mmCIF file of C-alpha atoms in Angstrom:
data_model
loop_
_atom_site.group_PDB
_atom_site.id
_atom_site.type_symbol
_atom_site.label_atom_id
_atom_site.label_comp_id
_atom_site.label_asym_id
_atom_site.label_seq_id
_atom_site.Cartn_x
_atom_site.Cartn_y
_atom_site.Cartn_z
ATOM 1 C CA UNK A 1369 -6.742 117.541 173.290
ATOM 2 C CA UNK A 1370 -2.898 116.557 173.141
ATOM 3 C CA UNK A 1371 -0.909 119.808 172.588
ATOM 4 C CA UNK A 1372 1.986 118.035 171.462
ATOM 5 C CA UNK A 1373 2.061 118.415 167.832
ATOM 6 C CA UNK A 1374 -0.455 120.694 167.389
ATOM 7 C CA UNK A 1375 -0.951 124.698 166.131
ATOM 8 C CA UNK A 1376 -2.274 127.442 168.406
ATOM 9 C CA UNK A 1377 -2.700 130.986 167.584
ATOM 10 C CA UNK A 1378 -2.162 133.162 170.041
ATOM 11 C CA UNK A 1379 -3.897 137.197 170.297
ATOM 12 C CA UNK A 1380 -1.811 139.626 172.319
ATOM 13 C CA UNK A 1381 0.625 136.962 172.353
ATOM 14 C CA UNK A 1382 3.875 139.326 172.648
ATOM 15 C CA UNK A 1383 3.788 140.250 176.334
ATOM 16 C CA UNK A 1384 1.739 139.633 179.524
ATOM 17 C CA UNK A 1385 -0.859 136.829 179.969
ATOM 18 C CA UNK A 1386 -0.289 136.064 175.750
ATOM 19 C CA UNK A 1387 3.349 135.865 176.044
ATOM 20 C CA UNK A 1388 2.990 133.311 179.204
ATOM 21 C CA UNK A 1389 0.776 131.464 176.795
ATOM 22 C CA UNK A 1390 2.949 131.150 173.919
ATOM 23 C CA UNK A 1391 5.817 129.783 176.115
ATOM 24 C CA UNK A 1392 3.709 127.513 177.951
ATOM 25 C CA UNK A 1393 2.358 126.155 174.587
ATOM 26 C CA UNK A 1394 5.371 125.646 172.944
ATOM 27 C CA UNK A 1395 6.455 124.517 176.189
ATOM 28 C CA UNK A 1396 4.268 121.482 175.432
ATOM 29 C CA UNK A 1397 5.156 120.326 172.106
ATOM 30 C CA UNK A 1398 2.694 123.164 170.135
ATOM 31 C CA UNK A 1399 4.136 125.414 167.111
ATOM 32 C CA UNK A 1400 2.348 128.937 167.627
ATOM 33 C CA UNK A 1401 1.616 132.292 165.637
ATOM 34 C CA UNK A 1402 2.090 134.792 167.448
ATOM 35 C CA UNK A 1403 -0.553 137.420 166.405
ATOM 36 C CA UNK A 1404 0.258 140.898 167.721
ATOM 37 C CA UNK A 1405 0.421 144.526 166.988
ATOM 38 C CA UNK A 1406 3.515 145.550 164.376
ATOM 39 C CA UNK A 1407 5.103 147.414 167.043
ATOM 40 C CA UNK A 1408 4.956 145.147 169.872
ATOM 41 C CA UNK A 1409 7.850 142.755 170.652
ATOM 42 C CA UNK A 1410 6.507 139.899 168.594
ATOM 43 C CA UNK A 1411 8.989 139.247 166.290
ATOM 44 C CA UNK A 1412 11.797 138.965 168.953
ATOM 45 C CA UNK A 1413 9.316 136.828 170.891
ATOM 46 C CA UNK A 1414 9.498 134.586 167.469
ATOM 47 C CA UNK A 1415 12.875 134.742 167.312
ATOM 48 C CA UNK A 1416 14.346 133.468 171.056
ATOM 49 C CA UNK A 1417 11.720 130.825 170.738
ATOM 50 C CA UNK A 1418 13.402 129.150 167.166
ATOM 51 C CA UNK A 1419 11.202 127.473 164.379
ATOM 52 C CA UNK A 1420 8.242 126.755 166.369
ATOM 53 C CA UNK A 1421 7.068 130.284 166.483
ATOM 54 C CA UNK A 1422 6.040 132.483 163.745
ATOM 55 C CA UNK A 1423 4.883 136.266 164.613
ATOM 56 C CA UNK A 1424 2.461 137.952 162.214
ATOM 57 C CA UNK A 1425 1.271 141.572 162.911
ATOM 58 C CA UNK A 1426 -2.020 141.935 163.636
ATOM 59 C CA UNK A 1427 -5.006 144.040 164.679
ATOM 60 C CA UNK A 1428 -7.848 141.599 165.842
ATOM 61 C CA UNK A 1429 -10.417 144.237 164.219
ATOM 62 C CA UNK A 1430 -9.251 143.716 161.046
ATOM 63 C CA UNK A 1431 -10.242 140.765 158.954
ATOM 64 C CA UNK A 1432 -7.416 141.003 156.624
ATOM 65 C CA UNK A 1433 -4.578 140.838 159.718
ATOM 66 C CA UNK A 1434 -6.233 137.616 161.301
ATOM 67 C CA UNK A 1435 -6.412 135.862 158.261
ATOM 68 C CA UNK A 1436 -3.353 136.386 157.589
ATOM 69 C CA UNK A 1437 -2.161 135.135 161.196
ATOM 70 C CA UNK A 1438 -4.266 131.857 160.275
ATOM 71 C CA UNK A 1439 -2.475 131.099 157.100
ATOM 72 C CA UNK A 1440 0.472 130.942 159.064
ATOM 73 C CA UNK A 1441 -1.011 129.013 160.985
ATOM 74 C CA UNK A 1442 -2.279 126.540 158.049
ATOM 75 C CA UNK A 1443 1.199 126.530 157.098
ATOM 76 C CA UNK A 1444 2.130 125.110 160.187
ATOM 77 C CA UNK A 1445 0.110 122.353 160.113
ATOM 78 C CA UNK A 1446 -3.612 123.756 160.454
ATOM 79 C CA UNK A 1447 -5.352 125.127 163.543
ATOM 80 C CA UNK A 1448 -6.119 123.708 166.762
ATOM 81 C CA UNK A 1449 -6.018 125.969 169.061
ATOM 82 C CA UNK A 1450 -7.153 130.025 169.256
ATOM 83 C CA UNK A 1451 -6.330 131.654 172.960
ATOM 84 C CA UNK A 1452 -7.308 135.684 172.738
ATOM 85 C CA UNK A 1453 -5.319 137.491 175.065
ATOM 86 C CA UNK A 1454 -5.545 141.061 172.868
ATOM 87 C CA UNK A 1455 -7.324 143.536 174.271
ATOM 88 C CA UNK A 1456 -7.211 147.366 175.656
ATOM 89 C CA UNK A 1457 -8.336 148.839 179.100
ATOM 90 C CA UNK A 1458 -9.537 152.152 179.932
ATOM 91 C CA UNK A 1459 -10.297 154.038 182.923
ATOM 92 C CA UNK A 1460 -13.102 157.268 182.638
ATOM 93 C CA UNK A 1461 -16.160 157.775 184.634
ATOM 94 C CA UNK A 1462 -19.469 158.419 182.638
ATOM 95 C CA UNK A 1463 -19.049 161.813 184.556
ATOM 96 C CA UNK A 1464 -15.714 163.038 185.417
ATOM 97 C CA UNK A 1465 -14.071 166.140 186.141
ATOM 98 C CA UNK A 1466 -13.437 166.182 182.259
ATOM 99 C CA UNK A 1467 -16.977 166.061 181.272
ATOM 100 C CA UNK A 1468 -19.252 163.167 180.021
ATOM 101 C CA UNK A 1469 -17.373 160.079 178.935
ATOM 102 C CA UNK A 1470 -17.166 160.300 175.409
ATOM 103 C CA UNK A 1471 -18.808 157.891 173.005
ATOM 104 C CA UNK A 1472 -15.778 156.892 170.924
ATOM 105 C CA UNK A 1473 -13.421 155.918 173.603
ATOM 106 C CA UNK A 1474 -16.537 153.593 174.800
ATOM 107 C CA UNK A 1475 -16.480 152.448 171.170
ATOM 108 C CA UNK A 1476 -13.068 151.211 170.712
ATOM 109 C CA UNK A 1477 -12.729 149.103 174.079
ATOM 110 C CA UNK A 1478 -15.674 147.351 173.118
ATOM 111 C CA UNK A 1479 -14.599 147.399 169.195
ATOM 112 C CA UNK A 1480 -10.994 146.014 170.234
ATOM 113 C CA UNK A 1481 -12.062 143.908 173.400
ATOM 114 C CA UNK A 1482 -15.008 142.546 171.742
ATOM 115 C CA UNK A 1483 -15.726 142.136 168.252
ATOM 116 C CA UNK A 1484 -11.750 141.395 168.002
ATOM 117 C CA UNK A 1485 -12.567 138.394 169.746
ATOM 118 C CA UNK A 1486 -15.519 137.509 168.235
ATOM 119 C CA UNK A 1487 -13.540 138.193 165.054
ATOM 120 C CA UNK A 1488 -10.813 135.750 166.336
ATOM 121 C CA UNK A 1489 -13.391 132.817 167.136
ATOM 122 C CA UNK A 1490 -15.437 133.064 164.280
ATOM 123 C CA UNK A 1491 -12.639 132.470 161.856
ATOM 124 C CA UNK A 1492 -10.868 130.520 163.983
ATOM 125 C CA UNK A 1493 -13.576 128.734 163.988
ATOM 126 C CA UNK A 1494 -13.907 128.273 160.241
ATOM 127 C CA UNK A 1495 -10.106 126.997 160.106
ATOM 128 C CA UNK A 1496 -10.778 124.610 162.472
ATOM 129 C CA UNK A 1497 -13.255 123.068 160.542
ATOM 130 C CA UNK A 1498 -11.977 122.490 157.186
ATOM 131 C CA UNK A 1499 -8.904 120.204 159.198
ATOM 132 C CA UNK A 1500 -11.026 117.293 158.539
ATOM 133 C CA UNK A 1501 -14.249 115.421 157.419
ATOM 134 C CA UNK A 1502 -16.989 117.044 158.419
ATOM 135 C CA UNK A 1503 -19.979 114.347 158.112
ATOM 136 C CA UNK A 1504 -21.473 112.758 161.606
ATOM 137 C CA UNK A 1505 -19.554 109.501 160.490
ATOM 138 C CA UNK A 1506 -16.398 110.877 159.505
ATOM 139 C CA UNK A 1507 -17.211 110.582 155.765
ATOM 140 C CA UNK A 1508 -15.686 111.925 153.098
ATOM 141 C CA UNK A 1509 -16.075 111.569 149.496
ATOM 142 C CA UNK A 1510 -17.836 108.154 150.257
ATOM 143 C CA UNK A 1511 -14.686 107.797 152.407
ATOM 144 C CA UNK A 1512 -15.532 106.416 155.752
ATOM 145 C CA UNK A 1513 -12.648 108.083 157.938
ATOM 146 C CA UNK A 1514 -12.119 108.060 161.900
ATOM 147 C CA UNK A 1515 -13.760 111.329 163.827
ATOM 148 C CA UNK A 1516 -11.839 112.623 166.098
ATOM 149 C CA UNK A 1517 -13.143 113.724 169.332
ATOM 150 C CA UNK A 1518 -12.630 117.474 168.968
ATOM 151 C CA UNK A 1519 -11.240 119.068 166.293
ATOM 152 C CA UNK A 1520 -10.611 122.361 167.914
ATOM 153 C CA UNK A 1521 -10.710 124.655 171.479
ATOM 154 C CA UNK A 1522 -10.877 128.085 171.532
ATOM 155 C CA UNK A 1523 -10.385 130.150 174.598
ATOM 156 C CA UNK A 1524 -11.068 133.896 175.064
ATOM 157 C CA UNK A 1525 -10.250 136.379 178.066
ATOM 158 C CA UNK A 1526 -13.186 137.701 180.024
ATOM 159 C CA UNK A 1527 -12.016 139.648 183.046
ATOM 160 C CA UNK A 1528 -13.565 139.590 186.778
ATOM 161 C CA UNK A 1529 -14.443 143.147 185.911
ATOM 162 C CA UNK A 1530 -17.248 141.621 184.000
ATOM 163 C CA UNK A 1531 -18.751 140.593 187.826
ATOM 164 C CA UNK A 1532 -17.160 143.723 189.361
ATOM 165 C CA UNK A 1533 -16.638 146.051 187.470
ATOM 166 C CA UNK A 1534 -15.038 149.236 189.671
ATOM 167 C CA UNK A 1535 -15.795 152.938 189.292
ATOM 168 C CA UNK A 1536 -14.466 154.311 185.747
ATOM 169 C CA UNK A 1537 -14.852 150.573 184.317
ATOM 170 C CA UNK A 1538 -18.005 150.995 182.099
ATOM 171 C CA UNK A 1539 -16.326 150.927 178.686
ATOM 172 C CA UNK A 1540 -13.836 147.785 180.178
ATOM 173 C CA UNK A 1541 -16.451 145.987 182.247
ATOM 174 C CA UNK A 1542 -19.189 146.133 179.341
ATOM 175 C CA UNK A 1543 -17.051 144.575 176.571
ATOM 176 C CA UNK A 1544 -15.254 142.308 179.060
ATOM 177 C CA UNK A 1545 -18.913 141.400 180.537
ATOM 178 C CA UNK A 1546 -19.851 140.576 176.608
ATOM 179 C CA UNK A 1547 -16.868 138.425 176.274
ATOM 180 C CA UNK A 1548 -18.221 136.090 179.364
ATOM 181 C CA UNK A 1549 -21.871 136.236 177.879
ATOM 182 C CA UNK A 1550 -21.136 135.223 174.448
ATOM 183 C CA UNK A 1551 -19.236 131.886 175.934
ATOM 184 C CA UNK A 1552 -22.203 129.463 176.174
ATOM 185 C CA UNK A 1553 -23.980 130.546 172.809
ATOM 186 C CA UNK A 1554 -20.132 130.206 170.624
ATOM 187 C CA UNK A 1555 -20.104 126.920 172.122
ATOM 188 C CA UNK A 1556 -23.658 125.431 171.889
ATOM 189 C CA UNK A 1557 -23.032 127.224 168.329
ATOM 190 C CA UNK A 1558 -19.725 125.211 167.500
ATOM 191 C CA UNK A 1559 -20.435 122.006 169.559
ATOM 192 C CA UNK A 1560 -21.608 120.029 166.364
ATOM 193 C CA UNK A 1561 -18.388 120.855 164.543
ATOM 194 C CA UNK A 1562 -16.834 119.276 167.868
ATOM 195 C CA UNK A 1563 -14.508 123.123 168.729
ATOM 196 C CA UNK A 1564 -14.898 123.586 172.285
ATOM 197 C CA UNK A 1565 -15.526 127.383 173.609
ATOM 198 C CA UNK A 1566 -14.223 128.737 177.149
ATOM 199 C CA UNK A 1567 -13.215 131.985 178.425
ATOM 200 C CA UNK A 1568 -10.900 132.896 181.471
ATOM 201 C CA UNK A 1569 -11.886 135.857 183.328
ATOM 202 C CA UNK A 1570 -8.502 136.793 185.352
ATOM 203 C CA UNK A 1571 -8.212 139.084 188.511
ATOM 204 C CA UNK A 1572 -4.910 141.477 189.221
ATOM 205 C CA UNK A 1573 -2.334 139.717 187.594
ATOM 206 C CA UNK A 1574 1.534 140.691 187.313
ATOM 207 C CA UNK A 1575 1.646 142.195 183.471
ATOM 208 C CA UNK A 1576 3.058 144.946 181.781
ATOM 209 C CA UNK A 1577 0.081 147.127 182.482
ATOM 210 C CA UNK A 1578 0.404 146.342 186.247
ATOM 211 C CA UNK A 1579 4.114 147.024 186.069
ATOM 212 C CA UNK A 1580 3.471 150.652 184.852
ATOM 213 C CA UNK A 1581 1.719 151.796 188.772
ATOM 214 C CA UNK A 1582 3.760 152.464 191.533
ATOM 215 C CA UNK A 1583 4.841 149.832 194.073
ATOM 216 C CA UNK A 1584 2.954 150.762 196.520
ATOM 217 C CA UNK A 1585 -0.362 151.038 194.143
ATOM 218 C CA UNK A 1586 1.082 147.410 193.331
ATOM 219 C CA UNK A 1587 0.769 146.108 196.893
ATOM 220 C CA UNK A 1588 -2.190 147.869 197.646
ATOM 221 C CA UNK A 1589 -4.358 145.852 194.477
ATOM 222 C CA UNK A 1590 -2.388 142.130 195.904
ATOM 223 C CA UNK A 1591 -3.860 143.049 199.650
ATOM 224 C CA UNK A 1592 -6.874 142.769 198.175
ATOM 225 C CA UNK A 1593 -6.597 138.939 196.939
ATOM 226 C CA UNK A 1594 -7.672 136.873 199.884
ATOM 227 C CA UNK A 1595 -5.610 134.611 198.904
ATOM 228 C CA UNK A 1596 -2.484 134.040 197.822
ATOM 229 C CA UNK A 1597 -2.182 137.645 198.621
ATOM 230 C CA UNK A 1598 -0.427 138.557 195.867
ATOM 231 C CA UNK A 1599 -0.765 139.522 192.439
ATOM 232 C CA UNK A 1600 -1.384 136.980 189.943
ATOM 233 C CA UNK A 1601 1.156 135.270 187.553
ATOM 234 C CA UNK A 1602 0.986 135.263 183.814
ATOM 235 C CA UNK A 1603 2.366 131.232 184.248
ATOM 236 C CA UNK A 1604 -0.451 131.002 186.517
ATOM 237 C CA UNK A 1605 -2.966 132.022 183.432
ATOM 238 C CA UNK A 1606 -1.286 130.099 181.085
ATOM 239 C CA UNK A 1607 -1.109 126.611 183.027
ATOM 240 C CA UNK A 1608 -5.378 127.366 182.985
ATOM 241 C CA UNK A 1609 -4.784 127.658 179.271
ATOM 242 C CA UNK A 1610 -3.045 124.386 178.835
ATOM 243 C CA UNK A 1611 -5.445 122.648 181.200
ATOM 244 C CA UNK A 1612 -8.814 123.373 178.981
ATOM 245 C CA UNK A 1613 -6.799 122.968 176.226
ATOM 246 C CA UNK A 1614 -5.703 119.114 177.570
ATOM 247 C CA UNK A 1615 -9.441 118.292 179.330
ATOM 248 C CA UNK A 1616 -12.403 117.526 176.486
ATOM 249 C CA UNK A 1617 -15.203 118.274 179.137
ATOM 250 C CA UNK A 1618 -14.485 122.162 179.863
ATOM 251 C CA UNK A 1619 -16.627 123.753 177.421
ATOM 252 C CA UNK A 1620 -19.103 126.300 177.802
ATOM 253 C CA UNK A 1621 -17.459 127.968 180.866
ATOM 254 C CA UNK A 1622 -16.256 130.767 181.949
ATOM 255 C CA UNK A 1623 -13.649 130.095 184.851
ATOM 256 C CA UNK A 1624 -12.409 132.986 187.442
ATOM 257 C CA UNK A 1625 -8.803 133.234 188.154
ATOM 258 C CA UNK A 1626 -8.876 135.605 191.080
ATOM 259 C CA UNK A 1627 -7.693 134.194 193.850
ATOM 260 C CA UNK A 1628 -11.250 134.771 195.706
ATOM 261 C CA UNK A 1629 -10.738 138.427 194.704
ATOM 262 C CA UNK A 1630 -14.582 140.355 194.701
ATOM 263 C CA UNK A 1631 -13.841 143.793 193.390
ATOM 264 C CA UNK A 1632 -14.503 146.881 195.412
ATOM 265 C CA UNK A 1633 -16.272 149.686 193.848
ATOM 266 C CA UNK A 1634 -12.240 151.589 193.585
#
């Protein structure tokens, strides 16, 4: 799919991997909602990028907030394009020194990391469609009308936890694991209504998150990346973005961005 002159939506898009996204996109020619929490730094995201950017607060849980975040984008032009980058991480042991790992904790990462994305695609998924005849020969109203190849490409974020998931990573590792697993059937699913599905599932990258652990924590986790030994770069994830968003045969996939990276149990 040509970006240029097309509308992306963009979850988490306010910092980190999202925020790499969202420049990269309109980088390319795209306008883009930004779809975010209200107190992340959306709106000034929106505003140092000009009139191709719109930011509209949003919890990916909520049915209400994303369809909101879609009539923006149907105000921009209609959706194209849905990259999820929202999502939460959380680090307890089933048994810790605190006592069992409790059940709601386990609930929300898998609430927030997956059924927000699920909630993304699926209505995505829906806006995607009504951008233009649906019949198998582009028909409409007795119209016959040229079918486009694809009408739509969503991409969520898996994470190589979902492979190797470390100790205190059940909760993370589970949803994140879901996220990769529910790639194939979303796209078999939306194949006939020509929306491609992938999902990215990125190693140690360079975000916000990362930024919050000591330096030397920091270089520990990029000696682990055989190579380049470093930590990834949200650019880095975002070029990936642009390239399944640009080739019409990646569907159905989920790609690693690691760097060769195989997880160690800590």
């Amino acid at each position: 799919m040509e970006i240029a002159g097309k509308v992306a939506l963009v979850t988490g898009g306010a910092s980190g991997l999202g925020r790499a996204t969202v420049e990269e996109l309109v980088g390319a020619g795209a306008r883009v909602v930004v779809a975010d929490l209200a107190g992340s730094p959306g709106q000034a995201l929106a505003d140092a990028l000009g009139d191709a950017v719109r930011f509209v607060p949003t919890d990916v849980t909520n049915e209400d907030d994303v369809s909101r975040a879609l009539d923006a984008a149907a105000d921009l032009g209609g959706l194209h394009v849905a990259v999820s980058c929202a999502g939460i991480v959380l680090a307890r042991r089933v048994l810790g020194k605190g006592g069992v790992h409790d059940l709601a904790s386990f609930q929300k990462v898998v609430t927030v990391n997956l059924v927000g994305t699920f909630n993304v695609a699926r209505l995505a998924a829906e806006r995607m469609v009504a951008l233009g005849p649906d019949g198998p020969d582009g028909s409409e109203d007795g119209v016959p009308r040229e079918v486009p190849e694809e009408r739509g490409v969503i991409v969520n974020t898996a994470s190589v936890a979902a492979f190797d998931g470390q100790v205190g990573q059940a909760a993370y590792a589970a949803s994140k694991g879901a996220v990769a697993a529910m790639t194939l059937p979303l796209a078999r699913d939306l194949a006939d209504r020509r929306i491609r599905v992938m999902a990215i599932a990125p190693g140690i990258f360079s975000t916000p998150m990362m930024a919050s652990l000591p330096p030397e924590a920091q270089e520990s986790l990029a000696a682990q990346v055989p190579h380049p030994r470093r930590l990834g770069r949200p650019e880095e994830f975002a070029h990936l973005v642009r390239a399944i968003v640009e080739n019409p045969m990646l569907n159905g996939e989920v790609i690693r961005l690691d760097g060769g990276i195989r997880m160690a149990p800590r």
